[in-house]
C-alpha positions as a printed NumPy array, in Angstrom:
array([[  0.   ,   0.   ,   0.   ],
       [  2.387,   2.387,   0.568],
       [  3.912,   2.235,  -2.972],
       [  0.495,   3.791,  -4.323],
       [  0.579,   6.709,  -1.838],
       [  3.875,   7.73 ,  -1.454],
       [  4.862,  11.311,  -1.903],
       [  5.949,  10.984,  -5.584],
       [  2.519,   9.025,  -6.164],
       [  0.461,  11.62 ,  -4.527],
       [  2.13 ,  14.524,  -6.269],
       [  2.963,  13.06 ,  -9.36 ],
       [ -0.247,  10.572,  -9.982],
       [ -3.051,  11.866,  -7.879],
       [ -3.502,  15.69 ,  -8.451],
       [ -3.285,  15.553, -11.801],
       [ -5.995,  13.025, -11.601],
       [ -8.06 ,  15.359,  -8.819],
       [ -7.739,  18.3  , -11.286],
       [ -9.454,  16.36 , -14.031],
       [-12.152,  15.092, -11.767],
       [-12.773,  18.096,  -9.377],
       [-16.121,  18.946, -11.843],
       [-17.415,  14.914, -11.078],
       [-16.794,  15.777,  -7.502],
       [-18.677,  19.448,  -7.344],
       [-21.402,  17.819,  -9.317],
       [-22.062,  15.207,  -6.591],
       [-21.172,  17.456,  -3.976],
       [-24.287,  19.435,  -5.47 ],
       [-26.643,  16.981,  -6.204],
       [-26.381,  15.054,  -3.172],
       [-29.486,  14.752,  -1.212],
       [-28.103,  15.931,   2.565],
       [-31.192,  15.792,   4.076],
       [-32.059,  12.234,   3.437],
       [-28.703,  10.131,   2.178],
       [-29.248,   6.757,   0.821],
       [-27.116,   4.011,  -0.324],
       [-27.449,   4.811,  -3.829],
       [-25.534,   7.805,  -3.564],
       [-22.89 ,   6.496,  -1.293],
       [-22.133,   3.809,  -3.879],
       [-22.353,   6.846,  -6.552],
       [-19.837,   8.089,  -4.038],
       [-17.505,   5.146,  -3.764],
       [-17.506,   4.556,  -7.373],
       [-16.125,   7.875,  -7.777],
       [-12.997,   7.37 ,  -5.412],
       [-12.53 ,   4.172,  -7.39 ],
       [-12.822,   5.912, -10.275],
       [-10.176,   8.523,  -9.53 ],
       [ -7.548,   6.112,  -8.302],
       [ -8.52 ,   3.414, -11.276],
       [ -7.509,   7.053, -13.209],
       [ -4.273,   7.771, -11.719],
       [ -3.061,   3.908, -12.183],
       [ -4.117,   3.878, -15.768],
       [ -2.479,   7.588, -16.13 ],
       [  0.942,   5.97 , -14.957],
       [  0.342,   2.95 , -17.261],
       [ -0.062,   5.097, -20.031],
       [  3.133,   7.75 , -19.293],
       [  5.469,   4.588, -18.765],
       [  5.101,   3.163, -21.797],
       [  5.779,   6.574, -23.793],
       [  8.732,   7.059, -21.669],
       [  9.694,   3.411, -22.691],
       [  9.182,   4.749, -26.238],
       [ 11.079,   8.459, -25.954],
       [ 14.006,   5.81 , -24.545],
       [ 13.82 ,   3.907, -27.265],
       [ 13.836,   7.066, -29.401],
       [ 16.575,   8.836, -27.849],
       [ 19.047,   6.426, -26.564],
       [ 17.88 ,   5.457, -22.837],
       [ 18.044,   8.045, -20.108],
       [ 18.722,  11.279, -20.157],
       [ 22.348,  12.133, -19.077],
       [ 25.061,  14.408, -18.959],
       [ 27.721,  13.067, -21.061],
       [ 29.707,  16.566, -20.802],
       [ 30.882,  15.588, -18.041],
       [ 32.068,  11.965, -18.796],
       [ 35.914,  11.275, -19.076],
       [ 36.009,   9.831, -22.573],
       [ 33.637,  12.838, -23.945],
       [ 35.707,  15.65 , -25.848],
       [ 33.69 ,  18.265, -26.144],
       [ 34.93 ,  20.057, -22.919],
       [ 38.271,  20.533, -22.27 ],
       [ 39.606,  18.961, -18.802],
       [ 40.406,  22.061, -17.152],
       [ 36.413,  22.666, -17.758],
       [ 35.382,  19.499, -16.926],
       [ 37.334,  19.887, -13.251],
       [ 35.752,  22.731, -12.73 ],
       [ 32.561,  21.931, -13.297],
       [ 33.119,  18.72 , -11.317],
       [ 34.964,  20.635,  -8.156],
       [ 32.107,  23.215,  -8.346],
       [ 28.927,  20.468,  -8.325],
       [ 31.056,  18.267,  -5.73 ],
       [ 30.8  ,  21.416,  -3.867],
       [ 27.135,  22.088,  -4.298],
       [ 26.303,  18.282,  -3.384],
       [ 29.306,  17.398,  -0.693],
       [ 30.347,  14.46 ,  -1.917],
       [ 33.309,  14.124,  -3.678],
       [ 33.359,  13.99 ,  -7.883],
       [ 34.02 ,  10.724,  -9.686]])
């Protein structure tokens, strides 16, 4: 359970999904009968939540396969190979001091 709610999930997976079914939820918030609730509108209710997680999951689905696609596309992962040893198109002295400079702004020592 708590891989579907983690803090990625929730930002990442579930707001989008609330911003596309915040109208569904006003609606029933409207409609509902608060006087009198019956079980037809708290399984209209239910089915709703279902809804918007069964919406999120199939939201991920969907975005993993196109990023297994743009890999495909581009090469795998994006990367900086600037910074790589074998790459030449910085000079080393660059290279150093880009490395010093985000070993710096990480503390951890460069590779």
């Amino acid at each position: 359970m708590n891989d579907y709610l983690d803090a990625y999930s929730i930002k990442a997976r579930l707001a989008p999904a609330a911003l596309a079914i915040a109208p569904v939820i006003v609606l029933i918030v409207l409609a509902f009968n608060w006087v009198q609730p019956s079980l037809p509108e708290a399984i209209i209710g239910l089915a709703v939540m279902v809804l918007f997680f069964a919406a999120s999951n199939v939201a991920r689905r969907l975005g993993k396969r196109k990023e297994r696609q743009l890999f495909a596309t581009t090469g795998g992962r994006p990367e900086n190979r600037e910074l790589n040893h074998l790459d030449k198109t910085l000079d080393e002295r660059t290279k150093d001091r880009y490395r010093k400079f985000l070993a710096k702004q990480l503390e951890q020592p460069a590779p």
